[in-house]
mmCIF file of C-alpha atoms in Angstrom:
data_model
loop_
_atom_site.group_PDB
_atom_site.id
_atom_site.type_symbol
_atom_site.label_atom_id
_atom_site.label_comp_id
_atom_site.label_asym_id
_atom_site.label_seq_id
_atom_site.Cartn_x
_atom_site.Cartn_y
_atom_site.Cartn_z
ATOM 1 C CA MET A 1 32.099 30.882 76.031
ATOM 2 C CA PRO A 2 28.586 29.610 76.770
ATOM 3 C CA GLU A 3 26.527 28.037 74.042
ATOM 4 C CA PHE A 4 24.425 30.434 71.992
ATOM 5 C CA ASP A 5 21.218 28.631 72.962
ATOM 6 C CA ARG A 6 21.487 30.463 76.265
ATOM 7 C CA LEU A 7 20.969 33.732 74.403
ATOM 8 C CA ASP A 8 18.003 32.823 72.256
ATOM 9 C CA GLY A 9 14.433 34.052 72.682
ATOM 10 C CA CYS A 10 12.926 37.517 72.634
ATOM 11 C CA ILE A 11 14.522 40.526 74.305
ATOM 12 C CA GLU A 12 11.380 42.502 75.043
ATOM 13 C CA TRP A 13 11.784 41.798 78.759
ATOM 14 C CA ILE A 14 14.796 44.143 78.927
ATOM 15 C CA ASP A 15 13.584 47.668 79.696
ATOM 16 C CA LEU A 16 16.098 50.185 78.314
ATOM 17 C CA SER A 17 14.281 53.293 79.505
ATOM 18 C CA PHE A 18 17.361 54.056 81.617
ATOM 19 C CA VAL A 19 19.370 54.838 78.457
ATOM 20 C CA GLU A 20 19.832 58.605 78.058
ATOM 21 C CA ARG A 21 22.069 59.941 75.302
ATOM 22 C CA ASP A 22 24.137 56.773 75.513
ATOM 23 C CA ARG A 23 26.661 56.429 72.701
ATOM 24 C CA THR A 24 26.045 52.682 72.639
ATOM 25 C CA PRO A 25 23.315 51.358 70.290
ATOM 26 C CA GLU A 26 20.386 49.855 72.192
ATOM 27 C CA TRP A 27 20.798 46.515 70.424
ATOM 28 C CA ALA A 28 24.363 46.298 71.755
ATOM 29 C CA ILE A 29 23.214 47.032 75.312
ATOM 30 C CA GLN A 30 20.584 44.315 74.974
ATOM 31 C CA VAL A 31 23.166 41.849 73.676
ATOM 32 C CA GLY A 32 25.618 42.745 76.446
ATOM 33 C CA ILE A 33 23.006 42.191 79.155
ATOM 34 C CA ARG A 34 21.785 38.953 77.573
ATOM 35 C CA CYS A 35 25.324 37.611 77.224
ATOM 36 C CA HIS A 36 26.005 38.179 80.908
ATOM 37 C CA LEU A 37 22.684 36.696 82.014
ATOM 38 C CA GLY A 38 23.308 33.789 79.647
ATOM 39 C CA GLY A 39 26.364 32.846 81.671
ATOM 40 C CA MET A 40 29.252 34.851 80.190
ATOM 41 C CA SER A 41 31.545 36.712 82.536
ATOM 42 C CA LEU A 42 31.504 40.487 82.129
ATOM 43 C CA ARG A 43 34.894 40.342 80.403
ATOM 44 C CA ASP A 44 33.731 37.645 77.968
ATOM 45 C CA ALA A 45 30.600 39.689 77.201
ATOM 46 C CA SER A 46 32.815 42.714 76.525
ATOM 47 C CA GLN A 47 34.998 40.623 74.198
ATOM 48 C CA PHE A 48 31.894 39.344 72.388
ATOM 49 C CA LEU A 49 30.737 42.921 71.757
ATOM 50 C CA ASP A 50 34.225 43.716 70.483
ATOM 51 C CA GLU A 51 33.766 40.999 67.871
ATOM 52 C CA LEU A 52 30.517 42.700 66.813
ATOM 53 C CA GLY A 53 32.324 46.019 66.402
ATOM 54 C CA VAL A 54 31.096 47.634 69.632
ATOM 55 C CA HIS A 55 33.936 48.389 72.036
ATOM 56 C CA ARG A 56 32.708 48.652 75.619
ATOM 57 C CA SER A 57 34.418 47.666 78.853
ATOM 58 C CA HIS A 58 33.229 45.023 81.274
ATOM 59 C CA VAL A 59 32.524 47.867 83.716
ATOM 60 C CA ALA A 60 30.073 49.393 81.226
ATOM 61 C CA ILE A 61 28.212 46.082 80.882
ATOM 62 C CA HIS A 62 28.050 45.786 84.668
ATOM 63 C CA ASP A 63 26.506 49.280 84.788
ATOM 64 C CA TRP A 64 23.895 48.325 82.159
ATOM 65 C CA VAL A 65 22.780 45.321 84.204
ATOM 66 C CA GLN A 66 22.585 47.457 87.354
ATOM 67 C CA LYS A 67 20.693 50.330 85.709
ATOM 68 C CA ALA A 68 18.197 48.019 84.009
ATOM 69 C CA ASP A 69 17.018 47.118 87.549
ATOM 70 C CA LEU A 70 15.500 43.857 86.383
ATOM 71 C CA GLN A 71 13.145 42.418 88.979
ATOM 72 C CA PRO A 72 10.995 39.297 88.710
ATOM 73 C CA ALA A 73 7.331 40.211 88.398
ATOM 74 C CA SER A 74 4.588 37.627 88.405
ATOM 75 C CA THR A 75 1.382 36.589 90.124
ATOM 76 C CA VAL A 76 0.654 33.495 92.146
ATOM 77 C CA THR A 77 -1.599 31.238 90.072
ATOM 78 C CA ALA A 78 -1.395 28.055 92.107
ATOM 79 C CA ASP A 79 -2.409 27.116 95.636
ATOM 80 C CA GLN A 80 1.112 25.786 96.212
ATOM 81 C CA LEU A 81 4.573 27.370 96.138
ATOM 82 C CA ALA A 82 7.857 25.482 95.963
ATOM 83 C CA VAL A 83 10.487 27.050 98.246
ATOM 84 C CA ASP A 84 14.062 26.128 99.016
ATOM 85 C CA GLU A 85 17.498 27.448 99.915
ATOM 86 C CA LYS A 86 20.975 26.655 98.637
ATOM 87 C CA VAL A 87 24.541 27.816 99.173
ATOM 88 C CA ILE A 88 26.050 30.340 96.749
ATOM 89 C CA ARG A 89 29.737 31.188 97.088
ATOM 90 C CA ILE A 90 30.770 34.832 96.706
ATOM 91 C CA ASN A 91 34.466 35.675 96.900
ATOM 92 C CA GLY A 92 35.083 32.433 98.782
ATOM 93 C CA ASP A 93 32.356 33.015 101.380
ATOM 94 C CA ASP A 94 29.089 31.114 101.717
ATOM 95 C CA TYR A 95 25.803 32.939 101.151
ATOM 96 C CA TRP A 96 22.346 31.398 101.200
ATOM 97 C CA LEU A 97 20.031 31.842 98.257
ATOM 98 C CA TYR A 98 16.335 31.531 99.104
ATOM 99 C CA GLY A 99 13.923 31.004 96.233
ATOM 100 C CA ALA A 100 10.182 30.614 95.589
ATOM 101 C CA VAL A 101 8.678 29.207 92.385
ATOM 102 C CA ASP A 102 5.079 28.827 91.235
ATOM 103 C CA PRO A 103 4.962 25.141 90.210
ATOM 104 C CA LYS A 104 1.968 25.759 87.948
ATOM 105 C CA THR A 105 3.697 28.326 85.710
ATOM 106 C CA ASN A 106 7.345 27.507 86.605
ATOM 107 C CA GLU A 107 7.898 31.238 87.201
ATOM 108 C CA ILE A 108 10.321 32.523 89.809
ATOM 109 C CA LEU A 109 8.438 34.658 92.320
ATOM 110 C CA HIS A 110 11.316 35.751 94.507
ATOM 111 C CA LEU A 111 15.057 35.232 95.037
ATOM 112 C CA LYS A 112 17.020 36.610 97.975
ATOM 113 C CA LEU A 113 20.613 36.265 99.189
ATOM 114 C CA PHE A 114 21.550 36.253 102.882
ATOM 115 C CA PRO A 115 24.999 35.947 104.520
ATOM 116 C CA ALA A 116 23.614 33.262 106.848
ATOM 117 C CA THR A 117 20.650 30.934 107.118
ATOM 118 C CA THR A 118 18.742 31.359 110.375
ATOM 119 C CA LYS A 119 15.162 31.507 111.535
ATOM 120 C CA GLN A 120 15.311 35.291 111.204
ATOM 121 C CA THR A 121 16.558 35.300 107.601
ATOM 122 C CA THR A 122 13.896 32.722 106.760
ATOM 123 C CA ARG A 123 11.216 34.970 108.274
ATOM 124 C CA TRP A 124 12.541 37.962 106.329
ATOM 125 C CA PHE A 125 12.310 35.997 103.100
ATOM 126 C CA LEU A 126 8.754 34.848 103.818
ATOM 127 C CA ALA A 127 7.760 38.389 104.858
ATOM 128 C CA GLU A 128 9.003 39.768 101.513
ATOM 129 C CA LEU A 129 6.949 37.112 99.728
ATOM 130 C CA HIS A 130 3.862 38.269 101.642
ATOM 131 C CA GLN A 131 4.562 41.893 100.713
ATOM 132 C CA ARG A 132 4.662 41.014 97.012
ATOM 133 C CA TYR A 133 1.852 38.483 96.741
ATOM 134 C CA GLN A 134 -1.406 37.377 98.292
ATOM 135 C CA LEU A 135 -0.372 34.170 100.004
ATOM 136 C CA ASP A 136 -3.350 33.505 102.249
ATOM 137 C CA GLY A 137 -4.034 29.787 102.162
ATOM 138 C CA VAL A 138 -1.019 28.923 99.991
ATOM 139 C CA GLU A 139 0.703 25.650 100.818
ATOM 140 C CA PHE A 140 4.511 25.709 100.770
ATOM 141 C CA LEU A 141 6.319 22.699 99.311
ATOM 142 C CA VAL A 142 9.673 22.101 101.016
ATOM 143 C CA ASP A 143 12.259 19.395 101.474
ATOM 144 C CA ASP A 144 13.921 18.763 104.834
ATOM 145 C CA ALA A 145 15.683 22.157 105.046
ATOM 146 C CA ASP A 146 15.780 22.772 108.807
ATOM 147 C CA TYR A 147 15.057 26.479 109.055
ATOM 148 C CA LEU A 148 12.338 26.543 106.412
ATOM 149 C CA VAL A 149 10.510 23.638 108.004
ATOM 150 C CA ASN A 150 10.938 24.993 111.548
ATOM 151 C CA VAL A 151 9.762 28.521 110.714
ATOM 152 C CA LEU A 152 6.824 27.366 108.608
ATOM 153 C CA ASP A 153 5.777 25.085 111.459
ATOM 154 C CA ASP A 154 6.382 27.632 114.251
ATOM 155 C CA ASP A 155 4.525 30.432 112.442
ATOM 156 C CA GLY A 156 1.516 28.375 111.425
ATOM 157 C CA TYR A 157 2.027 28.186 107.651
ATOM 158 C CA ARG A 158 0.531 25.393 105.618
ATOM 159 C CA PHE A 159 3.352 23.266 104.246
ATOM 160 C CA GLN A 160 4.151 19.818 102.942
ATOM 161 C CA MET A 161 7.525 18.099 103.078
ATOM 162 C CA ILE A 162 8.051 16.511 99.693
ATOM 163 C CA SER A 163 11.041 15.613 97.509
ATOM 164 C CA HIS A 164 9.290 15.139 94.159
ATOM 165 C CA GLY A 165 6.285 16.296 92.155
ATOM 166 C CA ASN A 166 5.540 20.029 92.192
ATOM 167 C CA ARG A 167 8.510 20.788 94.447
ATOM 168 C CA ASN A 168 10.790 19.893 91.542
ATOM 169 C CA ALA A 169 10.010 23.351 90.110
ATOM 170 C CA ILE A 170 12.433 25.014 92.532
ATOM 171 C CA GLU A 171 15.041 22.285 91.981
ATOM 172 C CA ARG A 172 14.970 22.982 88.224
ATOM 173 C CA VAL A 173 15.478 26.702 88.855
ATOM 174 C CA PHE A 174 18.436 26.105 91.183
ATOM 175 C CA TRP A 175 19.911 23.650 88.680
ATOM 176 C CA ASP A 176 19.667 26.316 85.975
ATOM 177 C CA ILE A 177 21.400 28.847 88.235
ATOM 178 C CA GLU A 178 24.210 26.354 88.871
ATOM 179 C CA ARG A 179 24.524 25.720 85.131
ATOM 180 C CA ARG A 180 24.790 29.412 84.346
ATOM 181 C CA THR A 181 27.229 30.206 87.130
ATOM 182 C CA SER A 182 29.504 27.389 85.966
ATOM 183 C CA SER A 183 31.213 30.063 83.860
ATOM 184 C CA PHE A 184 32.355 31.589 87.157
ATOM 185 C CA SER A 185 33.761 28.325 88.558
ATOM 186 C CA THR A 186 30.457 27.660 90.379
ATOM 187 C CA SER A 187 30.835 30.891 92.316
ATOM 188 C CA PHE A 188 30.855 34.668 91.983
ATOM 189 C CA ASN A 189 34.344 36.112 92.235
ATOM 190 C CA HIS A 190 35.456 39.728 92.612
ATOM 191 C CA VAL A 191 31.899 41.032 93.023
ATOM 192 C CA GLU A 192 29.916 42.451 95.900
ATOM 193 C CA PRO A 193 26.991 40.381 97.237
ATOM 194 C CA GLN A 194 24.566 43.050 96.001
ATOM 195 C CA THR A 195 25.951 42.670 92.485
ATOM 196 C CA ALA A 196 25.466 38.910 92.644
ATOM 197 C CA GLU A 197 21.902 39.388 93.895
ATOM 198 C CA THR A 198 21.169 41.856 91.077
ATOM 199 C CA TRP A 199 22.427 39.288 88.553
ATOM 200 C CA LEU A 200 20.213 36.606 90.088
ATOM 201 C CA GLU A 201 17.137 38.879 90.031
ATOM 202 C CA ALA A 202 17.792 39.755 86.407
ATOM 203 C CA LEU A 203 18.180 36.072 85.606
ATOM 204 C CA ALA A 204 14.753 35.507 87.178
ATOM 205 C CA VAL A 205 13.235 38.117 84.842
ATOM 206 C CA ARG A 206 14.776 36.374 81.842
ATOM 207 C CA HIS A 207 13.611 32.988 83.110
ATOM 208 C CA ASN A 208 10.023 34.203 83.577
ATOM 209 C CA SER A 209 9.937 35.790 80.122
ATOM 210 C CA ARG A 210 10.581 32.358 78.615
ATOM 211 C CA GLN A 211 7.754 30.598 80.461
ATOM 212 C CA SER A 212 4.850 32.257 78.604
#
């Protein structure tokens, strides 16, 4: 099981308003969600609750994570954003995780999974960023990822190709995701892509709660 330091910190970022006449104590729901976001598989999180005297299935913990609908919420505080993409394996297939991080606060602004990486998926990701935040004049920090660079250039965005400095913010986030998914053999198995994306969004909420 993952180290307990993955589960430390406050739990106020978990909104349990979805709980209605649930027979499970709220503290147990919070622990179950935190265990899973900390890197435990759903079955390991269920076993951990068993050890605490609360007997709930892995399916129940999955439902808690889904119903909590955890979404990263932040504001852009810097004039630069670090963006990148990386491969995430789901049930043996490759998916592309796009991410954006504010290098000033180290907060995750947006994560999105796509079944392919193309100019169109890159534009969709950037369009969602624009819908959430005021990005006029923001400079994007990227490495040599082909589609990101090509789309940013084609569509007239300000960007800088860089492999160090403020762009390291997104590298640290992706490294943390890899560390936490190591419990799943560096991939998500026996889950739908939407479930994996929900887990990643919830992880972003937890990550942001620890930056303040």
